[in-house]
GROMACS .gro file of C-alpha atoms in nm:
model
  166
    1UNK     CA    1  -0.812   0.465   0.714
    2UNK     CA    2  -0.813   0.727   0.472
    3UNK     CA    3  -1.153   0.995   0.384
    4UNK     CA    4  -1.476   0.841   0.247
    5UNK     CA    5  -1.399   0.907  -0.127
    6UNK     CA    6  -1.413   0.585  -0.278
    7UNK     CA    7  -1.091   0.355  -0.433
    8UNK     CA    8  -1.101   0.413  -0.783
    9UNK     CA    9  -0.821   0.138  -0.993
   10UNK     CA   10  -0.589   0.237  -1.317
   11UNK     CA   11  -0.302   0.437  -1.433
   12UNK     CA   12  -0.255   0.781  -1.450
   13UNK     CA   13  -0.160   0.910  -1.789
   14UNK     CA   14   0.194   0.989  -1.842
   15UNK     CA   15   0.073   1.344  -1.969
   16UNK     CA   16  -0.064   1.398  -1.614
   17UNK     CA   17   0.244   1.248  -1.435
   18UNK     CA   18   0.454   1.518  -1.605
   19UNK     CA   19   0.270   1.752  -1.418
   20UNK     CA   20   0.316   1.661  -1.105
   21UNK     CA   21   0.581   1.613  -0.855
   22UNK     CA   22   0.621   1.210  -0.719
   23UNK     CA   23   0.520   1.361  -0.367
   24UNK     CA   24   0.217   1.506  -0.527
   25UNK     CA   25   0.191   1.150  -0.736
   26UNK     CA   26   0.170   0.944  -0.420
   27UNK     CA   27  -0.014   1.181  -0.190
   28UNK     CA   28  -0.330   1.162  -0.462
   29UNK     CA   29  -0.260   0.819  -0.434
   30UNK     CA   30  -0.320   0.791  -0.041
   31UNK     CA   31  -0.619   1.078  -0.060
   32UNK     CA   32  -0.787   0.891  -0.322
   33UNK     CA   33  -0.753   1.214  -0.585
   34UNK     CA   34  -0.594   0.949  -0.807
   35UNK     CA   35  -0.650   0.586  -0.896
   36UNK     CA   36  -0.411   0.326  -0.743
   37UNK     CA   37  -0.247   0.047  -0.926
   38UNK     CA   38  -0.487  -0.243  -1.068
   39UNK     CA   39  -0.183  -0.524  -0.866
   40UNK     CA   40  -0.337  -0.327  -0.552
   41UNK     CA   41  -0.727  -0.402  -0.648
   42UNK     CA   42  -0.625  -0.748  -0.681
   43UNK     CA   43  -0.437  -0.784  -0.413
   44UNK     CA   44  -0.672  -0.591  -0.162
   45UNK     CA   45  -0.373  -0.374  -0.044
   46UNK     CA   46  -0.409   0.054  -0.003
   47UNK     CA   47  -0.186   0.310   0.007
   48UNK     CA   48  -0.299   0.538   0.342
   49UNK     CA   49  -0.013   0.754   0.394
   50UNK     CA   50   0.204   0.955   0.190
   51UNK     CA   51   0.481   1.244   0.317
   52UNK     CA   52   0.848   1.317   0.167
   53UNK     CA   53   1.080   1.023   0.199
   54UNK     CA   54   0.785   0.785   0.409
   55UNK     CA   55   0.478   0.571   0.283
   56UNK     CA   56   0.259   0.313   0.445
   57UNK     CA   57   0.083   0.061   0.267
   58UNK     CA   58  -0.206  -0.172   0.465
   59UNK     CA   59  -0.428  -0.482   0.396
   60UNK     CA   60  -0.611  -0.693   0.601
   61UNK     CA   61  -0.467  -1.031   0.476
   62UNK     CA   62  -0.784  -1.298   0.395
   63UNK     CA   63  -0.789  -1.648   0.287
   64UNK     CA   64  -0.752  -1.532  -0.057
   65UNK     CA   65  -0.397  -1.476   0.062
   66UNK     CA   66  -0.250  -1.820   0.179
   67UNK     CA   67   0.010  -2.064   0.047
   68UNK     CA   68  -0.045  -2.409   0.051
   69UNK     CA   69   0.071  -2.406   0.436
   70UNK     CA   70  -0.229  -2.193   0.499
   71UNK     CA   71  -0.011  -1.859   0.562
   72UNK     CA   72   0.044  -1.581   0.363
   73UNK     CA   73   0.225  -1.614   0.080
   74UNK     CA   74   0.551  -1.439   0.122
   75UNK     CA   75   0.486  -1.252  -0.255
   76UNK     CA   76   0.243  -1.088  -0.093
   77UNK     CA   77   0.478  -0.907   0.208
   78UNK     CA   78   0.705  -0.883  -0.117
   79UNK     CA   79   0.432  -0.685  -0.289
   80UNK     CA   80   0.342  -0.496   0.009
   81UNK     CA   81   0.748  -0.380   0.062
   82UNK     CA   82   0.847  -0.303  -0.286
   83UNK     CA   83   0.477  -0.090  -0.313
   84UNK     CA   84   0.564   0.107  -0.008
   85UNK     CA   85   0.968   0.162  -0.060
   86UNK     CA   86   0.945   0.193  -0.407
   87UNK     CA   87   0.624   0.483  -0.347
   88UNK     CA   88   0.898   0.647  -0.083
   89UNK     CA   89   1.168   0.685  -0.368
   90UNK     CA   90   0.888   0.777  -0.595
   91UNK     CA   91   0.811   1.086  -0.359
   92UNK     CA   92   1.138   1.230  -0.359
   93UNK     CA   93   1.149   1.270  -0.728
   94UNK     CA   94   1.083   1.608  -0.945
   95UNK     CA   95   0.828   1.661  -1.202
   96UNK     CA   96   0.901   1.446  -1.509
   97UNK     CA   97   1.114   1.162  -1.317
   98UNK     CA   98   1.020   0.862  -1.278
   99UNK     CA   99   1.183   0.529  -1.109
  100UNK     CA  100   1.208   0.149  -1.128
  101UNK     CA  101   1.336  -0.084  -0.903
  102UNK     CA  102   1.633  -0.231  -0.945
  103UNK     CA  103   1.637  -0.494  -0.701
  104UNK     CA  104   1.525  -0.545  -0.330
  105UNK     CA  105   1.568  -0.806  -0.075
  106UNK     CA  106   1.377  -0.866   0.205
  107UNK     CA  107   1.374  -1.115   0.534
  108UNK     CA  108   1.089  -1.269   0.657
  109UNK     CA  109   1.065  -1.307   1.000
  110UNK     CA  110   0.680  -1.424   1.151
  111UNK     CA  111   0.360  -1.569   0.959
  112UNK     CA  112   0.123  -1.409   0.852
  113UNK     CA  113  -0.215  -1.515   0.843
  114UNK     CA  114  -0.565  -1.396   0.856
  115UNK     CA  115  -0.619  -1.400   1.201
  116UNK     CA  116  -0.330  -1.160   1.208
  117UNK     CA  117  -0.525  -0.853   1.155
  118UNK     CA  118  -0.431  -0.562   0.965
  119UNK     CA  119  -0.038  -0.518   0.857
  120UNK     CA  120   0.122  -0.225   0.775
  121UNK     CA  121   0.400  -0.200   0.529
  122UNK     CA  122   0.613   0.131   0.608
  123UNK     CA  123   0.898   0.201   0.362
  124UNK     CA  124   1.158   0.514   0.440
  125UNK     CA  125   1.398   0.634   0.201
  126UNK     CA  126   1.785   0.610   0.302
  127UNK     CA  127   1.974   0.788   0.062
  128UNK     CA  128   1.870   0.970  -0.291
  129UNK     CA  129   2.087   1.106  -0.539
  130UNK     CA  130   2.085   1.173  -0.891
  131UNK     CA  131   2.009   0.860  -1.032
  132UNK     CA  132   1.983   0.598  -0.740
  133UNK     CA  133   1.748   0.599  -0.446
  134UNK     CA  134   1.747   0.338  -0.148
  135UNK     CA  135   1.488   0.253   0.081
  136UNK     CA  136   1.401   0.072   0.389
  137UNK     CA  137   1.066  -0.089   0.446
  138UNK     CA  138   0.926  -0.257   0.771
  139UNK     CA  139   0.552  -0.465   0.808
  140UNK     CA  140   0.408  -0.486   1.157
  141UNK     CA  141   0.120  -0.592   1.309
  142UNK     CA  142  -0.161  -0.421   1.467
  143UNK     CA  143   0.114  -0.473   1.814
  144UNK     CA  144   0.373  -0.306   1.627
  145UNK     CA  145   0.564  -0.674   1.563
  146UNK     CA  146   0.797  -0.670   1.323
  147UNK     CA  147   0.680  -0.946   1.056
  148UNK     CA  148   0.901  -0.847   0.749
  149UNK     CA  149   1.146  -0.604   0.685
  150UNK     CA  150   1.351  -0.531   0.345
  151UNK     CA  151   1.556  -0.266   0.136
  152UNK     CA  152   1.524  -0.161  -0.199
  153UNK     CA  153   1.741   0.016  -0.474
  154UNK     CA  154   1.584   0.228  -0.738
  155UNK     CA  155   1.676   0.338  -1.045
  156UNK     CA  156   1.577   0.742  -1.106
  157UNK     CA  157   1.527   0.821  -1.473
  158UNK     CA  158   1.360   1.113  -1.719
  159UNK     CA  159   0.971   1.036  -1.765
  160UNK     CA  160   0.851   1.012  -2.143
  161UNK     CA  161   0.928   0.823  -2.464
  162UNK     CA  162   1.259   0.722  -2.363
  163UNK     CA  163   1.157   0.595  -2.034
  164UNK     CA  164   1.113   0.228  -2.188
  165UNK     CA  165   1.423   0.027  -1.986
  166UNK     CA  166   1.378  -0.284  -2.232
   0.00000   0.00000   0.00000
């Protein structure tokens, strides 16, 4: 897990943002230097690792988290993969760009339940250009299983009053 500073939840201004690389974005994410996302609070999830082109994102799924077949509601793996691809596009960008997702897909492949253990969501990024960046994403269990896997396409884009996509 990551140091002892505690979680703190919210949004970091856009002001700041425009300060600082995406790599630097995400990294205060995973060292706790910056809050993370109020979804994540909800959702119990935490982002513990952050280089260039690779984050991990981990919970430890509870009952809170199960469909009415008593496993884990696949929105949740969504969650997990679009948070961790998504945060690997995000650390490729410059100071004052931001990115969206365009659209993602992912496959399923094993329940998930509580008595799974932790899962970690690892998302890579494949390719970045100017204005598009694609990335890979993989959840595992604690035995390295392969639960879930997806990709992702962002969208790359100038931060600040013309950021708004509609």
């Amino acid at each position: 897990m990551n140091n002892a500073a505690a979680r703190t939840y919210g949004t970091v201004s856009p002001e700041a943002r425009k300060e600082i690389t995406g790599l630097e974005f995400v990294q205060g994410l995973a060292n706790r230097t910056l809050p993370l996302n109020t979804i994540a609070k909800t959702l119990g999830y935490d982002v513990t690792e952050a280089e260039a082109g690779r984050v991990v994102v981990t919970i430890l799924p509870t009952a809170d988290h199960l469909n009415p077949a008593g496993t884990v509601h696949g929105g949740l793996t969504a969650t997990l993969l679009d948070s961790c691809m998504g945060l690997a596009v995000q650390t490729t960008l410059e100071k004052d760009m931001s990115q969206t997702t365009l659209e993602f897909k992912i496959s399923l492949l094993r329940p998930i339940t509580p008595e799974t253990g932790e899962v970690k969501a690892e998302g890579l990024v494949l390719s970045r250009g100017r204005r598009i960046g694609t990335a890979e994403g993989r959840v595992t269990d604690g035995a390295g299983r392969l639960l879930a896997h997806g990709t992702t396409t962002c969208l790359i884009f100038p931060s600040g009053p013309a950021q708004a996509l509609g």
